[in-house]
Amino acid sequence: MDAVYTDALRLSYEEALGHSNALTDHISTDHFSANYVDPPDWAIGPFQRDPALTFRLDGQWDDPTGVGWTSSAIFNPTMIERDGELHLFYRASPRMESLASRIGHAVRRDGVWHDDPANPVVYPTLPNEPLGCEDPKVYEADRRYVLFYNANRRTEAGDIAVDIMGAVSDDLMSWEKIGLVVPLEVSQDWAKGAVVPRDEHGRAVRIGGEYLMYLSEGCGGRPMIGHSDDLVSWTFAEQPYLDLSPLSGSLFEVACAVVRGDDLVLDFFYADENGDFAAAQAHYSVDAPFTQTGLHRGGSLAWGGLQRLDGRWSFAQGWDAPRGERELYVYKEVTT
């Protein structure tokens, strides 16, 4: 790691330590997902916390970049099961919602969480990652796993850019970076939402014989869909798929996509008619994945995807941890 890159990492970390944003400092999962009003049958949720599954991170990891990096918040995780064990991948940051993030990994065995001694499992090493690696999304396809994450950098003009990157693994433990997933001519220096429809086990689901990826933020304002046969190599084409006019809102980002039988549900983050943060879900058929047939306010904002635990749709998030406490809470669908 050369001195110029190390200096950029150190500056990014120092800037992150001073991060504060009034809009996100008090963001709460319950605000979006604890209560739905008259949900349709296809909606997933509302959700309530299961305290028995709380993950807590103690101590600080060794810093492979050598800049003295530490974390005070963990959030925006993804969960996936393998051979009876629950794997958790999460964003660790110097401050809640700051840049200069790293990605950690933990495994739940016999009812106990174990943080991976190899953490961070994903951290800046590539030229476009000096401002951090964040927001993991993990999918299984044929017993192979693909992890998508956001890499942050600055453009020549000094603006922050976001690239969607990838890594692959055979065991969820050792990861090999594969680099840029969404080409710059598609992202135009900003892309988020490597959202691939997945089933209740976290497996990516083929729709029309291929894997789809919903991009929702950036790309010059164009709604883009990715197409792939292996989850690794992708092509992209403009494709409208979400109409928010019934909610009088504007889209920020699609959080996840769930396949449940013949139903496809997109869970997304948007600004409501008052400009406030809100969540909602949209309904489709797997036979027509771009034709919206329903819309309902209330959603999980499960950036890493929803899956079933103990028979209930579930996700994890760390937004409601007390300031300075590194905790992730697992939320399960309320059943009647």
mmCIF file of C-alpha atoms in Angstrom:
data_model
loop_
_atom_site.group_PDB
_atom_site.id
_atom_site.type_symbol
_atom_site.label_atom_id
_atom_site.label_comp_id
_atom_site.label_asym_id
_atom_site.label_seq_id
_atom_site.Cartn_x
_atom_site.Cartn_y
_atom_site.Cartn_z
ATOM 1 C CA MET A 1 0.000 0.000 0.000
ATOM 2 C CA ASP A 2 1.756 3.168 -1.206
ATOM 3 C CA ALA A 3 2.128 6.363 0.824
ATOM 4 C CA VAL A 4 -0.342 8.382 -1.287
ATOM 5 C CA TYR A 5 -3.093 5.784 -0.799
ATOM 6 C CA THR A 6 -2.319 5.522 2.926
ATOM 7 C CA ASP A 7 -2.538 9.301 3.267
ATOM 8 C CA ALA A 8 -5.942 9.254 1.540
ATOM 9 C CA LEU A 9 -7.156 6.551 3.926
ATOM 10 C CA ARG A 10 -5.928 8.488 6.937
ATOM 11 C CA LEU A 11 -7.622 11.698 5.767
ATOM 12 C CA SER A 12 -10.866 9.834 5.108
ATOM 13 C CA TYR A 13 -10.795 8.358 8.607
ATOM 14 C CA GLU A 14 -10.076 11.716 10.247
ATOM 15 C CA GLU A 15 -12.956 13.329 8.348
ATOM 16 C CA ALA A 16 -15.284 10.491 9.327
ATOM 17 C CA LEU A 17 -14.531 11.033 13.020
ATOM 18 C CA GLY A 18 -16.128 14.469 12.727
ATOM 19 C CA HIS A 19 -19.200 13.268 10.832
ATOM 20 C CA SER A 20 -22.655 14.384 11.953
ATOM 21 C CA ASN A 21 -25.931 14.610 10.048
ATOM 22 C CA ALA A 22 -29.117 15.724 11.770
ATOM 23 C CA LEU A 23 -31.240 13.750 9.289
ATOM 24 C CA THR A 24 -29.551 10.410 9.936
ATOM 25 C CA ASP A 25 -28.212 10.739 13.490
ATOM 26 C CA HIS A 26 -31.624 9.798 14.905
ATOM 27 C CA ILE A 27 -32.913 7.473 12.202
ATOM 28 C CA SER A 28 -34.914 4.550 13.644
ATOM 29 C CA THR A 29 -35.918 1.192 12.189
ATOM 30 C CA ASP A 30 -39.226 1.292 14.070
ATOM 31 C CA HIS A 31 -40.159 4.531 12.296
ATOM 32 C CA PHE A 32 -40.352 2.613 9.020
ATOM 33 C CA SER A 33 -41.311 -0.943 9.897
ATOM 34 C CA ALA A 34 -43.069 -1.247 13.273
ATOM 35 C CA ASN A 35 -46.547 -0.355 12.052
ATOM 36 C CA TYR A 36 -48.398 -0.730 8.748
ATOM 37 C CA VAL A 37 -51.911 0.594 8.105
ATOM 38 C CA ASP A 38 -54.210 -1.980 6.470
ATOM 39 C CA PRO A 39 -51.460 -3.917 4.680
ATOM 40 C CA PRO A 40 -52.432 -5.987 1.632
ATOM 41 C CA ASP A 41 -51.833 -9.729 1.690
ATOM 42 C CA TRP A 42 -48.660 -9.453 -0.375
ATOM 43 C CA ALA A 43 -46.926 -6.939 1.970
ATOM 44 C CA ILE A 44 -44.101 -8.249 4.195
ATOM 45 C CA GLY A 45 -44.172 -6.911 7.754
ATOM 46 C CA PRO A 46 -44.598 -5.093 10.066
ATOM 47 C CA PHE A 47 -41.644 -6.135 12.208
ATOM 48 C CA GLN A 48 -40.632 -6.249 15.857
ATOM 49 C CA ARG A 49 -37.255 -6.738 17.511
ATOM 50 C CA ASP A 50 -36.155 -10.166 18.778
ATOM 51 C CA PRO A 51 -33.770 -9.352 21.672
ATOM 52 C CA ALA A 52 -32.457 -12.924 21.762
ATOM 53 C CA LEU A 53 -30.620 -12.382 18.457
ATOM 54 C CA THR A 54 -28.867 -9.077 19.232
ATOM 55 C CA PHE A 55 -25.251 -8.956 18.035
ATOM 56 C CA ARG A 56 -22.716 -6.855 19.967
ATOM 57 C CA LEU A 57 -19.222 -6.012 18.796
ATOM 58 C CA ASP A 58 -16.640 -5.747 21.572
ATOM 59 C CA GLY A 59 -13.108 -4.431 21.167
ATOM 60 C CA GLN A 60 -11.475 -2.967 18.094
ATOM 61 C CA TRP A 61 -10.158 -4.893 15.106
ATOM 62 C CA ASP A 62 -6.553 -4.776 14.038
ATOM 63 C CA ASP A 63 -6.258 -2.219 11.228
ATOM 64 C CA PRO A 64 -4.661 -3.791 8.129
ATOM 65 C CA THR A 65 -4.290 -0.341 6.526
ATOM 66 C CA GLY A 66 -2.166 0.979 9.386
ATOM 67 C CA VAL A 67 -3.944 4.335 9.761
ATOM 68 C CA GLY A 68 -5.311 3.724 13.258
ATOM 69 C CA TRP A 69 -8.877 3.085 12.070
ATOM 70 C CA THR A 70 -11.566 2.311 14.671
ATOM 71 C CA SER A 71 -15.352 1.974 14.646
ATOM 72 C CA SER A 72 -18.134 3.289 16.869
ATOM 73 C CA ALA A 73 -21.192 2.127 14.866
ATOM 74 C CA ILE A 74 -22.282 -0.986 12.974
ATOM 75 C CA PHE A 75 -25.292 -1.027 10.644
ATOM 76 C CA ASN A 76 -26.718 -1.906 7.186
ATOM 77 C CA PRO A 77 -26.002 -5.646 7.468
ATOM 78 C CA THR A 78 -26.967 -8.706 5.475
ATOM 79 C CA MET A 79 -27.687 -12.193 6.829
ATOM 80 C CA ILE A 80 -27.541 -15.578 5.155
ATOM 81 C CA GLU A 81 -27.652 -19.163 6.439
ATOM 82 C CA ARG A 82 -25.213 -21.937 5.559
ATOM 83 C CA ASP A 83 -25.132 -25.466 6.984
ATOM 84 C CA GLY A 84 -27.279 -24.514 9.969
ATOM 85 C CA GLU A 85 -25.234 -21.422 10.860
ATOM 86 C CA LEU A 86 -26.301 -17.813 10.458
ATOM 87 C CA HIS A 87 -23.728 -15.532 8.856
ATOM 88 C CA LEU A 88 -23.854 -11.773 9.375
ATOM 89 C CA PHE A 89 -21.992 -9.217 7.248
ATOM 90 C CA TYR A 90 -22.139 -5.623 8.428
ATOM 91 C CA ARG A 91 -20.833 -2.127 7.848
ATOM 92 C CA ALA A 92 -18.550 -0.784 10.579
ATOM 93 C CA SER A 93 -17.868 2.964 10.601
ATOM 94 C CA PRO A 94 -16.036 5.554 12.676
ATOM 95 C CA ARG A 95 -19.416 7.254 13.148
ATOM 96 C CA MET A 96 -22.993 6.247 12.277
ATOM 97 C CA GLU A 97 -23.552 6.779 8.521
ATOM 98 C CA SER A 98 -20.024 8.155 8.024
ATOM 99 C CA LEU A 99 -17.643 7.238 5.225
ATOM 100 C CA ALA A 100 -14.352 5.397 5.862
ATOM 101 C CA SER A 101 -16.300 2.177 6.508
ATOM 102 C CA ARG A 102 -15.121 -1.425 6.545
ATOM 103 C CA ILE A 103 -17.108 -4.680 6.293
ATOM 104 C CA GLY A 104 -17.138 -7.207 9.115
ATOM 105 C CA HIS A 105 -18.363 -10.767 9.451
ATOM 106 C CA ALA A 106 -19.806 -12.785 12.343
ATOM 107 C CA VAL A 107 -21.278 -16.292 12.659
ATOM 108 C CA ARG A 108 -23.973 -17.524 15.032
ATOM 109 C CA ARG A 109 -23.301 -21.054 16.280
ATOM 110 C CA ASP A 110 -25.232 -22.861 19.012
ATOM 111 C CA GLY A 111 -27.094 -19.683 19.912
ATOM 112 C CA VAL A 112 -23.967 -17.501 20.287
ATOM 113 C CA TRP A 113 -22.522 -14.861 17.953
ATOM 114 C CA HIS A 114 -18.811 -15.132 17.143
ATOM 115 C CA ASP A 115 -17.090 -12.197 15.453
ATOM 116 C CA ASP A 116 -14.657 -13.278 12.753
ATOM 117 C CA PRO A 117 -11.018 -12.925 13.925
ATOM 118 C CA ALA A 118 -10.114 -12.127 10.297
ATOM 119 C CA ASN A 119 -12.137 -8.870 10.376
ATOM 120 C CA PRO A 120 -12.360 -6.649 8.489
ATOM 121 C CA VAL A 121 -13.120 -9.129 5.716
ATOM 122 C CA VAL A 122 -13.512 -6.304 3.158
ATOM 123 C CA TYR A 123 -11.526 -3.074 3.466
ATOM 124 C CA PRO A 124 -9.937 -0.554 1.084
ATOM 125 C CA THR A 125 -7.263 -2.061 -1.158
ATOM 126 C CA LEU A 126 -8.303 -0.987 -4.669
ATOM 127 C CA PRO A 127 -7.735 2.446 -6.254
ATOM 128 C CA ASN A 128 -11.433 3.415 -6.078
ATOM 129 C CA GLU A 129 -11.867 2.509 -2.384
ATOM 130 C CA PRO A 130 -9.972 5.203 -0.376
ATOM 131 C CA LEU A 131 -13.189 6.585 1.155
ATOM 132 C CA GLY A 132 -14.313 3.188 2.363
ATOM 133 C CA CYS A 133 -16.186 -0.049 1.624
ATOM 134 C CA GLU A 134 -19.765 -0.274 2.848
ATOM 135 C CA ASP A 135 -23.267 -1.798 2.762
ATOM 136 C CA PRO A 136 -22.743 -5.505 1.967
ATOM 137 C CA LYS A 137 -25.362 -7.546 0.119
ATOM 138 C CA VAL A 138 -24.765 -11.296 -0.046
ATOM 139 C CA TYR A 139 -26.440 -13.803 -2.385
ATOM 140 C CA GLU A 140 -26.059 -17.538 -2.899
ATOM 141 C CA ALA A 141 -26.111 -19.191 -6.310
ATOM 142 C CA ASP A 142 -25.263 -22.891 -6.657
ATOM 143 C CA ARG A 143 -23.370 -22.982 -3.333
ATOM 144 C CA ARG A 144 -21.205 -20.076 -4.397
ATOM 145 C CA TYR A 145 -21.618 -16.671 -2.801
ATOM 146 C CA VAL A 146 -21.379 -13.187 -4.234
ATOM 147 C CA LEU A 147 -21.010 -10.120 -2.031
ATOM 148 C CA PHE A 148 -21.788 -6.705 -3.505
ATOM 149 C CA TYR A 149 -20.648 -3.580 -1.707
ATOM 150 C CA ASN A 150 -20.284 0.141 -2.292
ATOM 151 C CA ALA A 151 -16.835 1.672 -2.731
ATOM 152 C CA ASN A 152 -16.382 5.392 -2.177
ATOM 153 C CA ARG A 153 -13.893 7.673 -3.910
ATOM 154 C CA ARG A 154 -13.553 11.226 -5.191
ATOM 155 C CA THR A 155 -13.896 12.288 -8.804
ATOM 156 C CA GLU A 156 -11.363 14.523 -10.514
ATOM 157 C CA ALA A 157 -13.655 17.430 -9.622
ATOM 158 C CA GLY A 158 -13.474 16.465 -5.937
ATOM 159 C CA ASP A 159 -17.034 15.135 -5.649
ATOM 160 C CA ILE A 160 -17.820 11.903 -3.827
ATOM 161 C CA ALA A 161 -18.496 8.967 -6.143
ATOM 162 C CA VAL A 162 -20.014 5.556 -5.374
ATOM 163 C CA ASP A 163 -19.122 2.381 -7.270
ATOM 164 C CA ILE A 164 -20.803 -1.006 -6.917
ATOM 165 C CA MET A 165 -18.121 -3.646 -6.382
ATOM 166 C CA GLY A 166 -18.130 -7.417 -6.018
ATOM 167 C CA ALA A 167 -16.380 -10.260 -4.201
ATOM 168 C CA VAL A 168 -16.849 -14.043 -4.418
ATOM 169 C CA SER A 169 -16.500 -16.895 -1.944
ATOM 170 C CA ASP A 170 -17.093 -20.630 -1.720
ATOM 171 C CA ASP A 171 -17.502 -20.696 2.067
ATOM 172 C CA LEU A 172 -18.570 -17.195 3.242
ATOM 173 C CA MET A 173 -15.224 -16.944 5.039
ATOM 174 C CA SER A 174 -12.571 -16.170 2.413
ATOM 175 C CA TRP A 175 -13.399 -13.510 -0.168
ATOM 176 C CA GLU A 176 -11.814 -12.600 -3.485
ATOM 177 C CA LYS A 177 -12.553 -9.156 -4.865
ATOM 178 C CA ILE A 178 -13.673 -9.111 -8.507
ATOM 179 C CA GLY A 179 -13.702 -5.331 -8.879
ATOM 180 C CA LEU A 180 -16.213 -3.043 -10.535
ATOM 181 C CA VAL A 181 -19.634 -4.579 -11.244
ATOM 182 C CA VAL A 182 -21.511 -1.592 -12.676
ATOM 183 C CA PRO A 183 -19.463 0.114 -15.437
ATOM 184 C CA LEU A 184 -18.825 3.845 -15.092
ATOM 185 C CA GLU A 185 -20.690 4.571 -18.312
ATOM 186 C CA VAL A 186 -23.764 3.116 -16.582
ATOM 187 C CA SER A 187 -23.259 4.539 -13.080
ATOM 188 C CA GLN A 188 -21.958 7.932 -14.191
ATOM 189 C CA ASP A 189 -19.924 8.009 -10.942
ATOM 190 C CA TRP A 190 -22.862 7.160 -8.669
ATOM 191 C CA ALA A 191 -24.776 3.895 -8.362
ATOM 192 C CA LYS A 192 -26.451 2.176 -5.441
ATOM 193 C CA GLY A 193 -28.783 -0.730 -4.965
ATOM 194 C CA ALA A 194 -27.212 -3.992 -6.131
ATOM 195 C CA VAL A 195 -30.626 -5.488 -5.364
ATOM 196 C CA VAL A 196 -31.049 -9.021 -6.697
ATOM 197 C CA PRO A 197 -34.330 -10.873 -6.030
ATOM 198 C CA ARG A 198 -33.706 -13.636 -3.498
ATOM 199 C CA ASP A 199 -35.776 -16.292 -1.744
ATOM 200 C CA GLU A 200 -36.408 -16.982 1.934
ATOM 201 C CA HIS A 201 -32.999 -18.656 2.286
ATOM 202 C CA GLY A 202 -30.968 -15.832 0.730
ATOM 203 C CA ARG A 203 -30.567 -17.593 -2.602
ATOM 204 C CA ALA A 204 -30.644 -15.446 -5.719
ATOM 205 C CA VAL A 205 -33.660 -16.320 -7.858
ATOM 206 C CA ARG A 206 -33.590 -16.538 -11.641
ATOM 207 C CA ILE A 207 -36.444 -14.646 -13.275
ATOM 208 C CA GLY A 208 -37.053 -15.388 -16.913
ATOM 209 C CA GLY A 209 -33.982 -17.629 -16.859
ATOM 210 C CA GLU A 210 -31.558 -14.971 -15.617
ATOM 211 C CA TYR A 211 -30.592 -12.991 -12.552
ATOM 212 C CA LEU A 212 -31.819 -9.402 -12.356
ATOM 213 C CA MET A 213 -30.318 -6.447 -10.500
ATOM 214 C CA TYR A 214 -32.399 -3.366 -9.654
ATOM 215 C CA LEU A 215 -30.370 -0.140 -9.623
ATOM 216 C CA SER A 216 -32.239 2.776 -8.123
ATOM 217 C CA GLU A 217 -29.954 5.638 -7.126
ATOM 218 C CA GLY A 218 -27.598 7.438 -9.475
ATOM 219 C CA CYS A 219 -27.014 6.308 -13.077
ATOM 220 C CA GLY A 220 -27.831 9.840 -14.199
ATOM 221 C CA GLY A 221 -31.402 9.487 -12.946
ATOM 222 C CA ARG A 222 -32.143 6.516 -15.215
ATOM 223 C CA PRO A 223 -33.876 3.397 -13.807
ATOM 224 C CA MET A 224 -31.461 0.620 -14.738
ATOM 225 C CA ILE A 225 -31.770 -3.165 -14.642
ATOM 226 C CA GLY A 226 -28.831 -5.565 -14.681
ATOM 227 C CA HIS A 227 -28.920 -8.953 -16.408
ATOM 228 C CA SER A 228 -26.597 -11.853 -15.566
ATOM 229 C CA ASP A 229 -26.266 -15.611 -15.955
ATOM 230 C CA ASP A 230 -23.814 -16.106 -13.070
ATOM 231 C CA LEU A 231 -24.212 -13.119 -10.645
ATOM 232 C CA VAL A 232 -20.677 -12.015 -11.568
ATOM 233 C CA SER A 233 -20.779 -10.647 -15.129
ATOM 234 C CA TRP A 234 -23.539 -8.127 -15.799
ATOM 235 C CA THR A 235 -25.019 -6.092 -18.618
ATOM 236 C CA PHE A 236 -27.338 -3.149 -17.960
ATOM 237 C CA ALA A 237 -30.232 -1.540 -19.763
ATOM 238 C CA GLU A 238 -32.624 1.284 -18.929
ATOM 239 C CA GLN A 239 -35.948 -0.112 -17.713
ATOM 240 C CA PRO A 240 -38.633 1.792 -15.742
ATOM 241 C CA TYR A 241 -40.075 -0.397 -12.982
ATOM 242 C CA LEU A 242 -41.366 1.758 -10.111
ATOM 243 C CA ASP A 243 -44.142 4.374 -10.101
ATOM 244 C CA LEU A 244 -44.384 6.375 -6.860
ATOM 245 C CA SER A 245 -47.113 8.762 -8.006
ATOM 246 C CA PRO A 246 -49.788 7.128 -5.761
ATOM 247 C CA LEU A 247 -47.586 8.008 -2.777
ATOM 248 C CA SER A 248 -46.694 11.500 -4.039
ATOM 249 C CA GLY A 249 -43.081 10.707 -3.264
ATOM 250 C CA SER A 250 -39.652 10.488 -4.848
ATOM 251 C CA LEU A 251 -37.364 7.468 -4.732
ATOM 252 C CA PHE A 252 -34.078 7.363 -2.839
ATOM 253 C CA GLU A 253 -33.108 3.708 -3.151
ATOM 254 C CA VAL A 254 -34.530 0.200 -3.429
ATOM 255 C CA ALA A 255 -33.444 -1.753 -0.351
ATOM 256 C CA CYS A 256 -34.207 -5.369 -1.285
ATOM 257 C CA ALA A 257 -36.283 -7.693 -3.451
ATOM 258 C CA VAL A 258 -38.112 -10.773 -2.161
ATOM 259 C CA VAL A 259 -39.484 -13.686 -4.169
ATOM 260 C CA ARG A 260 -42.301 -15.510 -2.396
ATOM 261 C CA GLY A 261 -44.066 -18.026 -4.617
ATOM 262 C CA ASP A 262 -45.301 -16.103 -7.663
ATOM 263 C CA ASP A 263 -44.938 -12.756 -5.875
ATOM 264 C CA LEU A 264 -42.031 -10.343 -6.199
ATOM 265 C CA VAL A 265 -41.880 -7.552 -3.596
ATOM 266 C CA LEU A 266 -39.543 -4.561 -3.770
ATOM 267 C CA ASP A 267 -38.875 -2.822 -0.448
ATOM 268 C CA PHE A 268 -37.672 0.773 -0.891
ATOM 269 C CA PHE A 269 -36.659 4.067 0.728
ATOM 270 C CA TYR A 270 -38.242 7.298 -0.480
ATOM 271 C CA ALA A 271 -39.159 10.903 0.402
ATOM 272 C CA ASP A 272 -42.865 11.233 1.114
ATOM 273 C CA GLU A 273 -45.216 14.076 0.171
ATOM 274 C CA ASN A 274 -43.729 16.187 3.006
ATOM 275 C CA GLY A 275 -40.151 15.411 2.070
ATOM 276 C CA ASP A 276 -39.708 13.129 5.117
ATOM 277 C CA PHE A 277 -37.910 9.773 5.087
ATOM 278 C CA ALA A 278 -40.316 6.881 4.484
ATOM 279 C CA ALA A 279 -40.394 3.239 3.428
ATOM 280 C CA ALA A 280 -42.800 1.366 1.178
ATOM 281 C CA GLN A 281 -43.185 -1.839 -0.795
ATOM 282 C CA ALA A 282 -44.223 -2.504 -4.374
ATOM 283 C CA HIS A 283 -45.765 -5.700 -5.711
ATOM 284 C CA TYR A 284 -45.054 -7.546 -8.983
ATOM 285 C CA SER A 285 -45.461 -10.999 -10.458
ATOM 286 C CA VAL A 286 -42.287 -12.952 -11.162
ATOM 287 C CA ASP A 287 -43.673 -13.338 -14.688
ATOM 288 C CA ALA A 288 -43.697 -9.539 -15.089
ATOM 289 C CA PRO A 289 -40.924 -8.168 -12.838
ATOM 290 C CA PHE A 290 -41.186 -4.579 -14.131
ATOM 291 C CA THR A 291 -44.981 -4.239 -14.101
ATOM 292 C CA GLN A 292 -46.054 -2.825 -10.750
ATOM 293 C CA THR A 293 -49.403 -4.158 -9.521
ATOM 294 C CA GLY A 294 -49.529 -2.758 -5.986
ATOM 295 C CA LEU A 295 -47.986 -0.170 -3.682
ATOM 296 C CA HIS A 296 -48.164 0.173 0.104
ATOM 297 C CA ARG A 297 -46.496 2.446 2.646
ATOM 298 C CA GLY A 298 -44.376 0.665 5.258
ATOM 299 C CA GLY A 299 -41.257 -1.424 4.727
ATOM 300 C CA SER A 300 -38.228 -2.996 6.315
ATOM 301 C CA LEU A 301 -35.444 -1.024 4.581
ATOM 302 C CA ALA A 302 -33.490 -4.266 4.891
ATOM 303 C CA TRP A 303 -30.516 -3.179 2.797
ATOM 304 C CA GLY A 304 -29.004 -6.657 2.954
ATOM 305 C CA GLY A 305 -32.246 -8.443 2.137
ATOM 306 C CA LEU A 306 -35.062 -10.235 3.933
ATOM 307 C CA GLN A 307 -35.061 -13.952 4.745
ATOM 308 C CA ARG A 308 -36.939 -16.328 7.013
ATOM 309 C CA LEU A 309 -35.660 -17.169 10.495
ATOM 310 C CA ASP A 310 -37.770 -19.520 12.599
ATOM 311 C CA GLY A 311 -40.455 -19.281 9.933
ATOM 312 C CA ARG A 312 -40.705 -15.471 9.997
ATOM 313 C CA TRP A 313 -39.355 -12.918 7.537
ATOM 314 C CA SER A 314 -36.426 -11.225 9.274
ATOM 315 C CA PHE A 315 -33.637 -8.689 8.871
ATOM 316 C CA ALA A 316 -31.007 -6.918 10.973
ATOM 317 C CA GLN A 317 -30.173 -3.236 11.492
ATOM 318 C CA GLY A 318 -28.112 -1.139 13.905
ATOM 319 C CA TRP A 319 -29.727 2.291 13.610
ATOM 320 C CA ASP A 320 -31.354 2.126 17.054
ATOM 321 C CA ALA A 321 -28.208 1.286 19.005
ATOM 322 C CA PRO A 322 -27.328 3.879 21.671
ATOM 323 C CA ARG A 323 -24.726 6.348 20.442
ATOM 324 C CA GLY A 324 -21.273 4.796 20.586
ATOM 325 C CA GLU A 325 -22.661 1.270 21.170
ATOM 326 C CA ARG A 326 -21.938 -1.224 18.410
ATOM 327 C CA GLU A 327 -25.067 -3.359 18.367
ATOM 328 C CA LEU A 328 -27.208 -4.894 15.642
ATOM 329 C CA TYR A 329 -30.804 -5.874 16.315
ATOM 330 C CA VAL A 330 -32.715 -8.581 14.476
ATOM 331 C CA TYR A 331 -36.309 -7.770 13.558
ATOM 332 C CA LYS A 332 -38.908 -10.447 12.780
ATOM 333 C CA GLU A 333 -42.236 -10.171 11.038
ATOM 334 C CA VAL A 334 -45.177 -9.749 13.392
ATOM 335 C CA THR A 335 -47.512 -12.728 13.106
ATOM 336 C CA THR A 336 -51.170 -12.883 14.128
#
